[in-house]
Amino acid sequence: MRACEWCGRSIVAKNRQARFCSSKCRVYAHRNPLPKALTNADRWVRRDARKVPLTTTGTAASSTDAATWSTYAEAAASSTGVGLGFVLGDGFACIDLDHCLVDGVPTAAAARFLEAYRGHHVEVSPSGDGLHIWGTAEPGPGTVRTQDDGLHVERYSTGRYITVTGNVYQRGEILPV
Ligand SMILES: [Zn+2]
């Protein structure tokens, strides 16, 4: 069943391009680009232009020190640095695909890879040419690999933070990765 990306109501009767049941849902979705599973977790940091993690007050933050993390509301309200980050761990994981978008369009290798993540929340990275596939996983060692088709795939589940831009490539849920 095709469902409204915001409220989940069926949109089977709508045209094929429709993503929402109503303009109201489209507006809400635009204003709230992040899944609640992320915004409900108190694992937020700020970051500077060089991707150094910061607390909301501008001191150094650490992906291994929860005392330096904030709620989403606090981090989003802070003007420290240039943007937001979310610390992985406690079941939160992310797959990082670098240099896989050309003018916003995924390379053939990336498009193939994304087929396995159709229901996932996927964001465009700060550089504009990478994707972050958010999800859940047991905390474990990170992996870095280059597939036979050239796609560079990094997967992390603990011990680091990932930038969050709110630039949604694919609206979805926080599902296993
Ligand atoms: Zn709706």
XYZ file of C-alpha atoms and ligand atoms in Angstrom:
178
model
C 0.000 0.000 0.000
C 1.223 3.498 -0.799
C 0.872 5.655 2.273
C 1.131 9.341 3.135
C 4.743 9.935 4.189
C 3.590 12.048 7.121
C 0.438 10.468 8.593
C 0.532 6.995 7.044
C -2.982 7.200 5.585
C -3.487 5.352 2.299
C -2.885 7.389 -0.845
C -3.690 4.550 -3.244
C -6.409 6.714 -4.830
C -3.968 9.581 -5.487
C -1.813 9.962 -8.571
C 1.440 8.041 -8.738
C 3.654 11.014 -7.878
C 1.712 11.898 -4.707
C 3.689 11.488 -1.494
C 1.192 12.958 0.951
C -2.556 12.627 1.515
C -3.042 16.398 1.770
C -1.247 19.714 1.468
C -1.428 19.937 5.285
C 0.640 16.753 5.616
C 3.097 17.991 3.007
C 3.628 21.220 4.966
C 4.046 19.388 8.303
C 6.556 16.997 6.742
C 8.538 19.889 5.286
C 8.717 21.594 8.695
C 9.672 18.391 10.526
C 12.232 16.607 8.351
C 13.723 14.388 11.066
C 12.309 11.074 12.332
C 11.015 11.217 15.900
C 13.270 8.276 16.826
C 16.197 10.673 16.369
C 14.684 13.832 17.833
C 13.473 11.901 20.904
C 16.996 10.688 21.726
C 19.235 12.942 23.832
C 22.295 12.341 21.653
C 22.651 15.698 19.896
C 25.717 17.872 19.474
C 26.610 20.972 17.495
C 29.454 20.943 14.989
C 31.771 23.461 13.402
C 32.590 23.869 9.701
C 35.379 21.285 9.998
C 32.962 18.775 11.536
C 34.453 19.076 15.027
C 31.685 18.194 17.539
C 30.763 20.901 20.053
C 28.431 21.227 23.016
C 25.603 23.732 22.785
C 27.805 26.202 24.694
C 30.746 25.786 22.329
C 33.109 23.597 24.329
C 34.454 20.334 22.917
C 31.942 17.491 22.696
C 32.856 13.818 22.585
C 31.069 10.909 20.953
C 31.954 8.841 24.015
C 30.888 11.321 26.734
C 27.115 11.596 27.106
C 27.574 14.583 29.435
C 28.506 16.633 26.348
C 25.329 15.742 24.431
C 22.000 17.565 24.418
C 18.353 17.127 23.641
C 17.299 17.877 20.093
C 15.431 20.992 21.271
C 18.543 22.374 22.997
C 20.858 21.587 20.099
C 18.463 22.958 17.485
C 18.020 26.182 19.477
C 21.780 26.690 19.836
C 23.668 28.891 17.386
C 27.046 27.350 18.231
C 29.043 26.255 15.189
C 27.349 25.724 11.848
C 25.002 22.809 12.377
C 23.850 19.680 14.134
C 25.169 16.208 14.727
C 23.797 13.004 16.241
C 25.940 10.601 18.256
C 25.659 6.941 17.211
C 25.363 4.090 19.691
C 22.645 2.646 21.928
C 21.157 1.028 18.823
C 21.528 3.987 16.425
C 23.660 3.430 13.330
C 24.352 5.077 9.991
C 25.654 4.114 6.558
C 27.723 6.846 4.921
C 27.951 6.911 1.120
C 30.511 9.503 -0.010
C 30.530 11.210 -3.420
C 27.508 9.247 -4.627
C 25.322 12.149 -5.822
C 25.918 14.078 -9.024
C 23.701 17.187 -9.175
C 21.460 15.516 -6.599
C 21.078 12.305 -8.588
C 22.552 9.071 -7.239
C 25.174 7.274 -9.288
C 24.084 3.911 -10.724
C 25.994 2.111 -7.980
C 24.350 4.217 -5.272
C 20.888 3.734 -6.778
C 21.411 -0.039 -6.705
C 22.593 0.138 -3.104
C 19.610 2.267 -2.033
C 17.137 -0.320 -3.336
C 17.719 -2.277 -0.136
C 16.810 0.789 1.984
C 13.504 1.951 0.515
C 11.826 2.583 3.879
C 14.788 4.278 5.549
C 15.369 7.898 6.473
C 18.150 9.102 4.137
C 19.780 12.543 4.303
C 22.102 14.484 2.035
C 25.455 15.170 3.703
C 26.757 18.734 4.262
C 28.940 18.479 1.127
C 25.803 17.899 -0.937
C 27.216 14.885 -2.749
C 26.984 12.205 -0.074
C 24.137 10.307 1.599
C 23.543 9.166 5.168
C 21.244 6.171 5.577
C 20.055 6.228 9.201
C 18.992 3.161 11.097
C 19.420 0.756 13.950
C 22.154 -1.780 14.689
C 23.861 -3.381 17.631
C 26.929 -1.303 18.534
C 30.049 -2.779 16.952
C 33.194 -1.932 15.004
C 32.791 0.397 12.058
C 33.376 -0.922 8.532
C 34.825 0.827 5.487
C 34.730 -0.876 2.108
C 34.702 -0.142 -1.591
C 32.359 -2.354 -3.579
C 33.285 -3.922 -6.909
C 31.153 -1.249 -8.619
C 33.232 1.496 -6.992
C 30.727 2.582 -4.346
C 32.453 3.588 -1.128
C 30.438 2.371 1.881
C 31.119 3.224 5.504
C 28.949 1.866 8.292
C 29.103 2.955 11.903
C 27.120 2.050 14.993
C 29.011 3.568 17.911
C 31.860 5.846 18.929
C 31.231 8.668 16.480
C 28.749 11.294 15.545
C 27.166 11.949 12.146
C 26.231 15.346 10.769
C 22.506 16.052 10.440
C 21.441 18.585 7.816
C 17.661 18.192 7.649
C 18.155 17.970 3.882
C 16.073 14.852 3.338
C 16.863 12.695 0.331
C 14.278 10.067 1.253
C 11.737 10.386 4.025
C 11.516 7.194 6.020
C 11.838 5.409 9.322
C 14.743 4.372 11.508
C 15.014 0.723 10.461
C 17.781 -1.887 10.730
C 20.844 -1.163 8.596
Zn -1.276 12.510 5.454
